[in-house]
PDB file of C-alpha atoms and ligand atoms in Angstrom:
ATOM      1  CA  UNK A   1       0.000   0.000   0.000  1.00 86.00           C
ATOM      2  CA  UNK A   2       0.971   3.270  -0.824  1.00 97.00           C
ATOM      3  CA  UNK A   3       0.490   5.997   2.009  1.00 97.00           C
ATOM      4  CA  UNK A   4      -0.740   9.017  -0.080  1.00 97.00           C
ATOM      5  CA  UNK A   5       1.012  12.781   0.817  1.00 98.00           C
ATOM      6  CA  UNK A   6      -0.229  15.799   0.334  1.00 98.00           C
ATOM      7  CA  UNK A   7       2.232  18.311   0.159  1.00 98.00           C
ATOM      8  CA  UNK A   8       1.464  22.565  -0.075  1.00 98.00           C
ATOM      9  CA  UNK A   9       4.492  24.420  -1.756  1.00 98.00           C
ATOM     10  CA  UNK A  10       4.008  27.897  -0.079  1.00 98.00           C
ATOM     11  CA  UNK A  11       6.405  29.234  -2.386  1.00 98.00           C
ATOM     12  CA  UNK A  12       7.907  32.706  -2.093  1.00 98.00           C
ATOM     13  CA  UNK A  13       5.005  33.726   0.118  1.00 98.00           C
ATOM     14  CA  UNK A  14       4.067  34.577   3.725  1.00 98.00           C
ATOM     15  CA  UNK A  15       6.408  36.603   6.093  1.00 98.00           C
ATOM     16  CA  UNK A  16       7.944  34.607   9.288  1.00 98.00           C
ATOM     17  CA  UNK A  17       4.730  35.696  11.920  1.00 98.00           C
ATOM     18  CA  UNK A  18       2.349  34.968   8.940  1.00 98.00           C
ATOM     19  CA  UNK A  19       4.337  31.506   8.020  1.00 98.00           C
ATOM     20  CA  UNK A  20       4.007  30.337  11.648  1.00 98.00           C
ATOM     21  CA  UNK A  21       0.311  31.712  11.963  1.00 98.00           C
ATOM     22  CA  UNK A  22      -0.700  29.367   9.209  1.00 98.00           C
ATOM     23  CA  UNK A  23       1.158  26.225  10.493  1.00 98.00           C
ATOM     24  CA  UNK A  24      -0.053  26.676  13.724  1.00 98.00           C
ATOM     25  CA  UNK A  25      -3.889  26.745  12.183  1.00 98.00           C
ATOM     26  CA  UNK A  26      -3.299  23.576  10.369  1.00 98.00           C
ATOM     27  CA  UNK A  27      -2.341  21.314  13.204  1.00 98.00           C
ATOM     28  CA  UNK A  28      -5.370  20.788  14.740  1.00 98.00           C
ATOM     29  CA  UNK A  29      -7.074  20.796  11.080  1.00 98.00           C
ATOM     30  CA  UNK A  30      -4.936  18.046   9.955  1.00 98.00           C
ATOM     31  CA  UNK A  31      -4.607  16.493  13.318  1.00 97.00           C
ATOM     32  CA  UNK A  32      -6.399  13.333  12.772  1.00 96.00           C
ATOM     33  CA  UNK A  33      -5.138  12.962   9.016  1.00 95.00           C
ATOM     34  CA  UNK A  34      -2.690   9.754  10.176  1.00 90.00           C
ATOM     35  CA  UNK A  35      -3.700   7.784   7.029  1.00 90.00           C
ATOM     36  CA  UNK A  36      -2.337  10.618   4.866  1.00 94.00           C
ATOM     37  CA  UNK A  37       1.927  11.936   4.891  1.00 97.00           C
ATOM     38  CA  UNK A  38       0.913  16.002   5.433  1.00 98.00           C
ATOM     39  CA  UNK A  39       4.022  18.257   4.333  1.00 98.00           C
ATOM     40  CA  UNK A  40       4.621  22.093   4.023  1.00 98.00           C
ATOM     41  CA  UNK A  41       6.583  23.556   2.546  1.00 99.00           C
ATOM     42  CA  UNK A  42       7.793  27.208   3.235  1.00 98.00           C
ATOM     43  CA  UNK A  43      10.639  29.454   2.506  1.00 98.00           C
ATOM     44  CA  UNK A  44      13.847  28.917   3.753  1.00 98.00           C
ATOM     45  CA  UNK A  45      14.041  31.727   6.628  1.00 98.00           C
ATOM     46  CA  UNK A  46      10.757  30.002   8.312  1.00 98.00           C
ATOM     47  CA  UNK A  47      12.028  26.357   8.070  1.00 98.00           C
ATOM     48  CA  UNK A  48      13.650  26.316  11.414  1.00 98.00           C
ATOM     49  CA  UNK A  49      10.726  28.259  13.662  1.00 98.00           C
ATOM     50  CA  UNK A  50       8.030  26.380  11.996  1.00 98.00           C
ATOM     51  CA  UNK A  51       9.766  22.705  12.087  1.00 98.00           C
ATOM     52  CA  UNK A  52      10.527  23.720  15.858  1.00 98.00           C
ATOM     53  CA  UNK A  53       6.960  25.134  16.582  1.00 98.00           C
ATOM     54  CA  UNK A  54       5.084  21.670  14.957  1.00 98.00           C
ATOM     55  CA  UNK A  55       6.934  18.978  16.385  1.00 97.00           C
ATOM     56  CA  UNK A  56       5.480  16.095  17.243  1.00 96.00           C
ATOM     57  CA  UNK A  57       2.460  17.233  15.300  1.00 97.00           C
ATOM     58  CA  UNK A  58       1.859  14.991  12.297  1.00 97.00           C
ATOM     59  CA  UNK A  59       3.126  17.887   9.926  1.00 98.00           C
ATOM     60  CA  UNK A  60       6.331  17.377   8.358  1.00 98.00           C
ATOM     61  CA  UNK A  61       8.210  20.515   6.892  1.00 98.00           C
ATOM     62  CA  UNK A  62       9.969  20.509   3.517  1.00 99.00           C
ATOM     63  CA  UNK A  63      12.441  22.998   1.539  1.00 98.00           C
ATOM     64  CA  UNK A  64      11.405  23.832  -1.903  1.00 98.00           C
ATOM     65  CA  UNK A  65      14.872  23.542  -2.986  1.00 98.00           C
ATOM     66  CA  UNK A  66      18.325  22.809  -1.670  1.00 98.00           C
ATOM     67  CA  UNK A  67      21.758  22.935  -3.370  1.00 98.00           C
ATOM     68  CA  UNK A  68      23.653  20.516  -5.499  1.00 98.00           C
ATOM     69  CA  UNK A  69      26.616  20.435  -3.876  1.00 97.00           C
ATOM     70  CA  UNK A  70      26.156  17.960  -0.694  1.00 94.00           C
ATOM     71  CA  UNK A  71      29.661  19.531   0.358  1.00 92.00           C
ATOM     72  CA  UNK A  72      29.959  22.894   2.538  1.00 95.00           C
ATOM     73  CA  UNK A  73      31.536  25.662   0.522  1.00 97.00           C
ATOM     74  CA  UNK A  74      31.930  28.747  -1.223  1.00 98.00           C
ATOM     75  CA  UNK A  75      28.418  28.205  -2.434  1.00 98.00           C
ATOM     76  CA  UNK A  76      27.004  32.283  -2.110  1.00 98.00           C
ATOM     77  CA  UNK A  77      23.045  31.811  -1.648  1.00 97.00           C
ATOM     78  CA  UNK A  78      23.083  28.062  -1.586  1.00 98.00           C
ATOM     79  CA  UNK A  79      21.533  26.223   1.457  1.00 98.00           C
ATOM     80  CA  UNK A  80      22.943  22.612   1.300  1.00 98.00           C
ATOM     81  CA  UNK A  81      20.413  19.410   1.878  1.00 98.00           C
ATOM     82  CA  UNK A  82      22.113  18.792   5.227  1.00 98.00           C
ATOM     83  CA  UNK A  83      21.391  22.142   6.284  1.00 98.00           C
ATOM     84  CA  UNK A  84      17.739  21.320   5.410  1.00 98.00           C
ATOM     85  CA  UNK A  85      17.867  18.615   7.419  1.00 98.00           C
ATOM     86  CA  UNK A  86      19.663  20.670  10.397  1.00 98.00           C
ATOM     87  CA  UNK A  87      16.792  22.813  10.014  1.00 98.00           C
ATOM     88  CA  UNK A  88      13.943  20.347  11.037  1.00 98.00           C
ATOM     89  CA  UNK A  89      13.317  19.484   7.910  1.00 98.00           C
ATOM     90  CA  UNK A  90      12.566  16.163   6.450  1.00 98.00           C
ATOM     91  CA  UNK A  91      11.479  16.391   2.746  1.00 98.00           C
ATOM     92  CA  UNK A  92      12.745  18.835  -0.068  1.00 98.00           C
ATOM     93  CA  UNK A  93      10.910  19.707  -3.234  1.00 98.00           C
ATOM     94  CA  UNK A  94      13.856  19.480  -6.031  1.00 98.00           C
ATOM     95  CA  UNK A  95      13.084  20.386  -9.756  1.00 98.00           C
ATOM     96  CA  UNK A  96      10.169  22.425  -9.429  1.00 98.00           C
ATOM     97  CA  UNK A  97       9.360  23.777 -12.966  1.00 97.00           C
ATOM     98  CA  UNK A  98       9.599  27.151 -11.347  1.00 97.00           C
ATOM     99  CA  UNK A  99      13.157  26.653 -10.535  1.00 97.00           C
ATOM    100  CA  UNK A 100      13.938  25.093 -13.810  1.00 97.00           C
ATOM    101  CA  UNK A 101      11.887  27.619 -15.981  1.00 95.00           C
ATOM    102  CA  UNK A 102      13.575  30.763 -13.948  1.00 97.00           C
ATOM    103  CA  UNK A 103      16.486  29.431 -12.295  1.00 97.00           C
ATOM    104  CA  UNK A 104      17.954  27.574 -14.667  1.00 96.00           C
ATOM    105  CA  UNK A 105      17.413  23.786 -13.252  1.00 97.00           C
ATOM    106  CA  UNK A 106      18.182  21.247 -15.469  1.00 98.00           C
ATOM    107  CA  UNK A 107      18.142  17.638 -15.376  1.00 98.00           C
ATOM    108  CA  UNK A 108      21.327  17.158 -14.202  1.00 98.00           C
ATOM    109  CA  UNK A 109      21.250  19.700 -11.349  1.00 97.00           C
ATOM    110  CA  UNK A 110      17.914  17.995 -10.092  1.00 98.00           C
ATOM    111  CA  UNK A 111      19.760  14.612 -10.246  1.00 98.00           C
ATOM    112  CA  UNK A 112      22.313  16.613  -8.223  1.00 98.00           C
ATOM    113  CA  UNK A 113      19.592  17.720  -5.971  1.00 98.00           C
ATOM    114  CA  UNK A 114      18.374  14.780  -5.740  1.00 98.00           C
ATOM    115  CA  UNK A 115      20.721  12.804  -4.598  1.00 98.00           C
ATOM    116  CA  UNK A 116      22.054  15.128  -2.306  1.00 98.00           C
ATOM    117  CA  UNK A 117      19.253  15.381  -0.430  1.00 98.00           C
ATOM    118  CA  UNK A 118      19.125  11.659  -0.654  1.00 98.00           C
ATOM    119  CA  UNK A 119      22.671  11.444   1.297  1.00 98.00           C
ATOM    120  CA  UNK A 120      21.269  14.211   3.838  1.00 98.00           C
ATOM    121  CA  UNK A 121      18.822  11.488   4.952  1.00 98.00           C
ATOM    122  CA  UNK A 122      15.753  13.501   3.702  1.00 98.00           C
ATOM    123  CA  UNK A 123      12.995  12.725   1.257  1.00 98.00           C
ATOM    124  CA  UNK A 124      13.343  14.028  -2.134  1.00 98.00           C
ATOM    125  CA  UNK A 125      10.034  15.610  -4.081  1.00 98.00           C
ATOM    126  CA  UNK A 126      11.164  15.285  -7.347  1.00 98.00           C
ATOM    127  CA  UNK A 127       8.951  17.355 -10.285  1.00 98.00           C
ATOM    128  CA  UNK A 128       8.401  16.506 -13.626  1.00 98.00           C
ATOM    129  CA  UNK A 129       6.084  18.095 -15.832  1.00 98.00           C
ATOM    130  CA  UNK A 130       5.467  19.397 -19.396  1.00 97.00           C
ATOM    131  CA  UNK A 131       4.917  22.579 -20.899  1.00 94.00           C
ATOM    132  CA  UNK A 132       1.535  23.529 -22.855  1.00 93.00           C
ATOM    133  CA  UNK A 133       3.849  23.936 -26.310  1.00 93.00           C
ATOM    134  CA  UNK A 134       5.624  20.459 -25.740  1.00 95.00           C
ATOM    135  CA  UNK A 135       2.188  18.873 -25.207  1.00 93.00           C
ATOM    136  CA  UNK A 136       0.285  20.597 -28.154  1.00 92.00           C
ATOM    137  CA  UNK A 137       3.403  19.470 -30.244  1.00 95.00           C
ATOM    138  CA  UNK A 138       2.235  15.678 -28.751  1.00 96.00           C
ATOM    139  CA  UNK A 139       6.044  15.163 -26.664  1.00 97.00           C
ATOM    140  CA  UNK A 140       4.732  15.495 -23.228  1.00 97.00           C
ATOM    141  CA  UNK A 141       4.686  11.949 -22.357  1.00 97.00           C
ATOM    142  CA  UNK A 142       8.798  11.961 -24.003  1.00 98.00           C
ATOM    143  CA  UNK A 143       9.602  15.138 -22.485  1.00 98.00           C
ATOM    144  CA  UNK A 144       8.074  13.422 -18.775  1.00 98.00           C
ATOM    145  CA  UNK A 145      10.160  10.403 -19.301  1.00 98.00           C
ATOM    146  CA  UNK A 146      13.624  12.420 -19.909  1.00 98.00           C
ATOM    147  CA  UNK A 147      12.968  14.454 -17.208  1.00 98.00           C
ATOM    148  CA  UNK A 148      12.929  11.189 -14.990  1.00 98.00           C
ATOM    149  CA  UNK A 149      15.276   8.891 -16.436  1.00 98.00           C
ATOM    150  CA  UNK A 150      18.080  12.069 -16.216  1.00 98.00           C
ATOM    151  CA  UNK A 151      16.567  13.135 -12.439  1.00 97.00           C
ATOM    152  CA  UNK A 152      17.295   9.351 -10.640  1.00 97.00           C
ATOM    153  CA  UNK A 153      19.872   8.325 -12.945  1.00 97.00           C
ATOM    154  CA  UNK A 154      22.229   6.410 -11.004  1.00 97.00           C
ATOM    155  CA  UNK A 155      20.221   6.278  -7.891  1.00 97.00           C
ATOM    156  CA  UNK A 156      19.934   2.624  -6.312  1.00 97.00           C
ATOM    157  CA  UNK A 157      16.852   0.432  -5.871  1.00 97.00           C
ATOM    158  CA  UNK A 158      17.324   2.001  -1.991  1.00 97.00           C
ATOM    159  CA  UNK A 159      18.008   5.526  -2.940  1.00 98.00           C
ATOM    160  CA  UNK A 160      14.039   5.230  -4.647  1.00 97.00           C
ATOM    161  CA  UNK A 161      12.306   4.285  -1.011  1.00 97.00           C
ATOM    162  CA  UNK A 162      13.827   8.200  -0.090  1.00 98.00           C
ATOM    163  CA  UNK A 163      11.690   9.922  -3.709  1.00 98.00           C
ATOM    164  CA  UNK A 164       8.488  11.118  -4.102  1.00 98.00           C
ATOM    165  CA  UNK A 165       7.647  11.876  -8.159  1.00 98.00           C
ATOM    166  CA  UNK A 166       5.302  14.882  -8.143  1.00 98.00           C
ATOM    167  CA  UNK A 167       3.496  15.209 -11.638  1.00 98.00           C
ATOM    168  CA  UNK A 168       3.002  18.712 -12.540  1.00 97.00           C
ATOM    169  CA  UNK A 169       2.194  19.894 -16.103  1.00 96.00           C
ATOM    170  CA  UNK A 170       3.763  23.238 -16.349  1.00 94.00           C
ATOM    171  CA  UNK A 171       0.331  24.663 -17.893  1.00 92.00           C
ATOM    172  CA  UNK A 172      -1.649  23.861 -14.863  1.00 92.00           C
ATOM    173  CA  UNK A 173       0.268  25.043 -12.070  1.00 91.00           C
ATOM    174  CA  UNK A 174      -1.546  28.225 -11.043  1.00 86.00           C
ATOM    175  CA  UNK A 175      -3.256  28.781 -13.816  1.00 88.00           C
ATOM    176  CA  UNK A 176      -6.322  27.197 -12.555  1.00 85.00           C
ATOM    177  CA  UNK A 177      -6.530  25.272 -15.778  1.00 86.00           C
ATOM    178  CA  UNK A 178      -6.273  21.245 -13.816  1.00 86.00           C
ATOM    179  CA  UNK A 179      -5.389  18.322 -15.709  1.00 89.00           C
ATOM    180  CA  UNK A 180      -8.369  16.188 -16.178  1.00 94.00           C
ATOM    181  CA  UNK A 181      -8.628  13.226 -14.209  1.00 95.00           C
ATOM    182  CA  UNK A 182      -8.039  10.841 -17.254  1.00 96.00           C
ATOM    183  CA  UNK A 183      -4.856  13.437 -18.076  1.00 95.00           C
ATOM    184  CA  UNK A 184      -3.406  12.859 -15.121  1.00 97.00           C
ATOM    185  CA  UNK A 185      -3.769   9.244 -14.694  1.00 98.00           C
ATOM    186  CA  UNK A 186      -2.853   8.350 -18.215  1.00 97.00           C
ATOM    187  CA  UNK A 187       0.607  10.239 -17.371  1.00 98.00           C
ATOM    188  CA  UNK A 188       0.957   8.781 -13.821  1.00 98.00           C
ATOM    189  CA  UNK A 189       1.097   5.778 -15.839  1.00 98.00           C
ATOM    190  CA  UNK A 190       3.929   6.519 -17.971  1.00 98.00           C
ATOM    191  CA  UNK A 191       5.434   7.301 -15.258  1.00 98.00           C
ATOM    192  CA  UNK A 192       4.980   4.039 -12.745  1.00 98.00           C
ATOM    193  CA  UNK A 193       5.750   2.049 -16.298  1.00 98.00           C
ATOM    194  CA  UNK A 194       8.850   3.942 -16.536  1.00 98.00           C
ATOM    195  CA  UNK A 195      10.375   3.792 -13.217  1.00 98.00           C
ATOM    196  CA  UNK A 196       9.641   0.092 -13.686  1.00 98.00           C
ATOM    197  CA  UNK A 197      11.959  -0.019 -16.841  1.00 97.00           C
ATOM    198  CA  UNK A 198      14.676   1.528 -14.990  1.00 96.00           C
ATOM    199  CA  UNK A 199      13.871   0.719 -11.441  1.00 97.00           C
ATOM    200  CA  UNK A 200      11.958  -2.850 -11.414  1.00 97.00           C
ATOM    201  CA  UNK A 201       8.135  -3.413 -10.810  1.00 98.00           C
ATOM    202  CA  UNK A 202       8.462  -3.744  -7.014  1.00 97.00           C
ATOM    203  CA  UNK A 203      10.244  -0.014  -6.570  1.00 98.00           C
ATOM    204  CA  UNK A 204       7.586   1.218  -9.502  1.00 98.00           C
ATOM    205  CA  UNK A 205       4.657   0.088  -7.521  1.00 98.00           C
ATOM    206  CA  UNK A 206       6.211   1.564  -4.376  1.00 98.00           C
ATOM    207  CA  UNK A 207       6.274   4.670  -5.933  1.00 98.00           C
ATOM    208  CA  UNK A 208       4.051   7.814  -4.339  1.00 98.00           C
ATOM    209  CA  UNK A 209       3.592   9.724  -8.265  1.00 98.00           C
ATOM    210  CA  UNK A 210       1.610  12.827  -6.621  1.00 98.00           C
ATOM    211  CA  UNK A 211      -0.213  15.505  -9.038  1.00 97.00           C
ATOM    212  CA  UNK A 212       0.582  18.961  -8.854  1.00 97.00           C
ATOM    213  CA  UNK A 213      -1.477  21.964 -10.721  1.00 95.00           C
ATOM    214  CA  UNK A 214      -4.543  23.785  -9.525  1.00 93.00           C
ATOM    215  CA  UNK A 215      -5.533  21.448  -7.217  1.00 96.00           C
ATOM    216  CA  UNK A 216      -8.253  22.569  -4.995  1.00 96.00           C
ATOM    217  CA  UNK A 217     -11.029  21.604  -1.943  1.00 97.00           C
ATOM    218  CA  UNK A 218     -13.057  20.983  -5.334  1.00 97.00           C
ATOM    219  CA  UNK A 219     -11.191  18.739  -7.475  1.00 96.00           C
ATOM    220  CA  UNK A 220      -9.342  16.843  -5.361  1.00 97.00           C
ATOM    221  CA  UNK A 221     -11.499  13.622  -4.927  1.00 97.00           C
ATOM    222  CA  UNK A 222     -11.893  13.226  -8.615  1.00 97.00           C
ATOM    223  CA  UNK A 223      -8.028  13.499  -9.240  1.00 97.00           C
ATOM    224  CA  UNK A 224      -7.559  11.165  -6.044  1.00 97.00           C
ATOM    225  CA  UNK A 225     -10.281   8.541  -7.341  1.00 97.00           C
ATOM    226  CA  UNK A 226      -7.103   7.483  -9.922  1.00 97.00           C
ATOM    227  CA  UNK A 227      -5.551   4.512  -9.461  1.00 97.00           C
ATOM    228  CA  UNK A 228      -2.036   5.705 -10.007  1.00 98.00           C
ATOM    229  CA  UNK A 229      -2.291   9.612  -8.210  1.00 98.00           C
ATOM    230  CA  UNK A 230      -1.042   9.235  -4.549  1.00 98.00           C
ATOM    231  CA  UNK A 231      -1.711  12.386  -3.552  1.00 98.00           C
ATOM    232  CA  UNK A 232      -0.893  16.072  -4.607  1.00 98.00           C
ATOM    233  CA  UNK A 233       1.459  19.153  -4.236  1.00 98.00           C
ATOM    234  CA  UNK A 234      -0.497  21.709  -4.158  1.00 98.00           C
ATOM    235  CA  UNK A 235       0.483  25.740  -4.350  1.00 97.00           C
ATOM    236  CA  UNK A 236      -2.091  28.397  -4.166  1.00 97.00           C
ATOM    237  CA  UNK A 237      -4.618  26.425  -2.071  1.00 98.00           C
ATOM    238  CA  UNK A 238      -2.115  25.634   0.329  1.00 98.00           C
ATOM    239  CA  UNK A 239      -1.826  28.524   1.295  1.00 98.00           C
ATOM    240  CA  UNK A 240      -4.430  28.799   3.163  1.00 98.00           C
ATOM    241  CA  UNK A 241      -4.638  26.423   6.533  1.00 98.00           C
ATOM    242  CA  UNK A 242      -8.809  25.892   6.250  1.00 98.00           C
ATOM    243  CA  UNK A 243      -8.529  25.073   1.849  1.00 98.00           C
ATOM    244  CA  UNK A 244      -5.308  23.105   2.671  1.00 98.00           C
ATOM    245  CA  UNK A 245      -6.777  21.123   5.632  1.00 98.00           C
ATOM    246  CA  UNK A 246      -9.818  20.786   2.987  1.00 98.00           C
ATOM    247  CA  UNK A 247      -7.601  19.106   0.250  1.00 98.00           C
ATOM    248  CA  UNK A 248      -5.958  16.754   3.076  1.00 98.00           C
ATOM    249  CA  UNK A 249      -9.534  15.683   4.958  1.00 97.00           C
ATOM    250  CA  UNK A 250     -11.282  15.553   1.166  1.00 95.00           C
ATOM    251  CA  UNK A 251     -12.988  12.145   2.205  1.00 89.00           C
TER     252      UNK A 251
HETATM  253  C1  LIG B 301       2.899  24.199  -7.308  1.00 66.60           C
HETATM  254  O1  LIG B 301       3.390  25.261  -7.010  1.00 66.60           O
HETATM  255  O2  LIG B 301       3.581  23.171  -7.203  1.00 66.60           O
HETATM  256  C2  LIG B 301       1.513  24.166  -7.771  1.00 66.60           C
HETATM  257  C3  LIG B 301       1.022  23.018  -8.194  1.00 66.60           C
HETATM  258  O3  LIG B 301       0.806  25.341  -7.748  1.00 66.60           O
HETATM  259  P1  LIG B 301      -0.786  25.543  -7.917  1.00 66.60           P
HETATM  260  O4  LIG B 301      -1.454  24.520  -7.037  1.00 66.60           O
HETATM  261  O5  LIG B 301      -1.044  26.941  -7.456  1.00 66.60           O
HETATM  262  O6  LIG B 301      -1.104  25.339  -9.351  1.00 66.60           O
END
């Protein structure tokens, strides 16, 4: 069995006092969520005060990014996966189209990411997603399966029990456009089959492949109701404790 997650990405949003006010409003929202893994994720300069000021609550706290390098060093700006974990932290979102659309990540820095954050003893959120051209040109599904074959290259049958895929079609991420149900399950798909090509059926089936893009109180049900989504990672409507705790108590 798969425990589902559902993850918010808080993104480059909410001021310390206004980071903690939120986490502190979701714990007893969330509180009796045990069947589900419940993660935020907020920026770096609130990781520490809100890791400190939920544990023991069910909550885990994720980065949305950490550095490539595993190895402190002259690194300006760069927090390392180790630090992450110093921080309280136990998952990190690597590869988020934002970062590779703005920030220049590519497939090899995510398989960087990845496994650095991997050594650091945390679990790695790695995204994959197409853009609206590259599916309207029909290459989303090949565009999806580079993205994943470059992002764990190298990383052992082991290495895959510390990963979390996140699906997240570039076109849909806060544009309030969702993938269809049938969308997102058909590339869910590709993506279990995939992992089992380079990772064997058992690690493919063990595989939490969560959808990410406009998910909401209002859609999440349908979009959980497929037989290869896991959960989500969810941006806008995380931000939010009462639509958050809505998308993680859907049932
Ligand atoms: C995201 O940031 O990962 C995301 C899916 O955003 P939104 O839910 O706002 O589309």
């Amino acid at each position: 069995m798969r425990k589902p997650v559902i993850a918010g990405n808080w993104k480059m949003y909410k001021l310390l006092s206004e980071a903690v006010d939120t986490a502190l409003a979701l714990k007893p929202l969330v509180a009796n969520a045990n069947h589900y893994e419940v993660v935020i994720a907020p920026v770096f300069t609130a990781l520490k005060t809100i890791a400190d000021r939920l544990e023991g609550s069910n909550i885990h706290v994720a980065a949305q990014d950490c550095a490539a390098e595993s190895k402190q060093g002259a690194h300006t700006g760069e927090v390392a996966a180790d630090m992450v974990k110093d921080a309280g932290c136990s998952h990190v979102i690597v590869g988020h189209s934002e970062r590779r659309q703005f920030y220049g990540d590519t497939d090899a820095t995510v398989n960087h990411k990845t496994r650095s954050a991997i050594q650091a003893g945390l679990i790695a959120i790695v995204c994959v997603g197409e853009s609206l051209s590259e599916r309207e040109a029909g290459q989303a599904e090949s565009i999806v399966q580079t993205q994943l074959i470059k992002g764990l290259d190298g990383l052992t049958v082991a290495d895959t029990e510390r990963i979390i895929i996140a699906y997240e079609p570039v076109w849909a991420i806060g544009t309030g456009k969702t993938a269809t149900p049938e969308q997102a399950q058909e590339m869910h798909g590709v993506i279990r089959r995939t992992i089992a090509e380079t990772h064997g059926a058992d690690v493919a089936n063990a595989m939490r492949i969560l959808y990410g893009g406009s998910v909401k109180p209002e859609n999440i049900a349908e979009l959980m109701s497929q037989e290869d989504v896991d959960g989500a990672l969810v941006g806008g409507a995380s931000l939010d404790a009462e639509s958050f705790a809505k998308i993680v108590n859907y049932r």
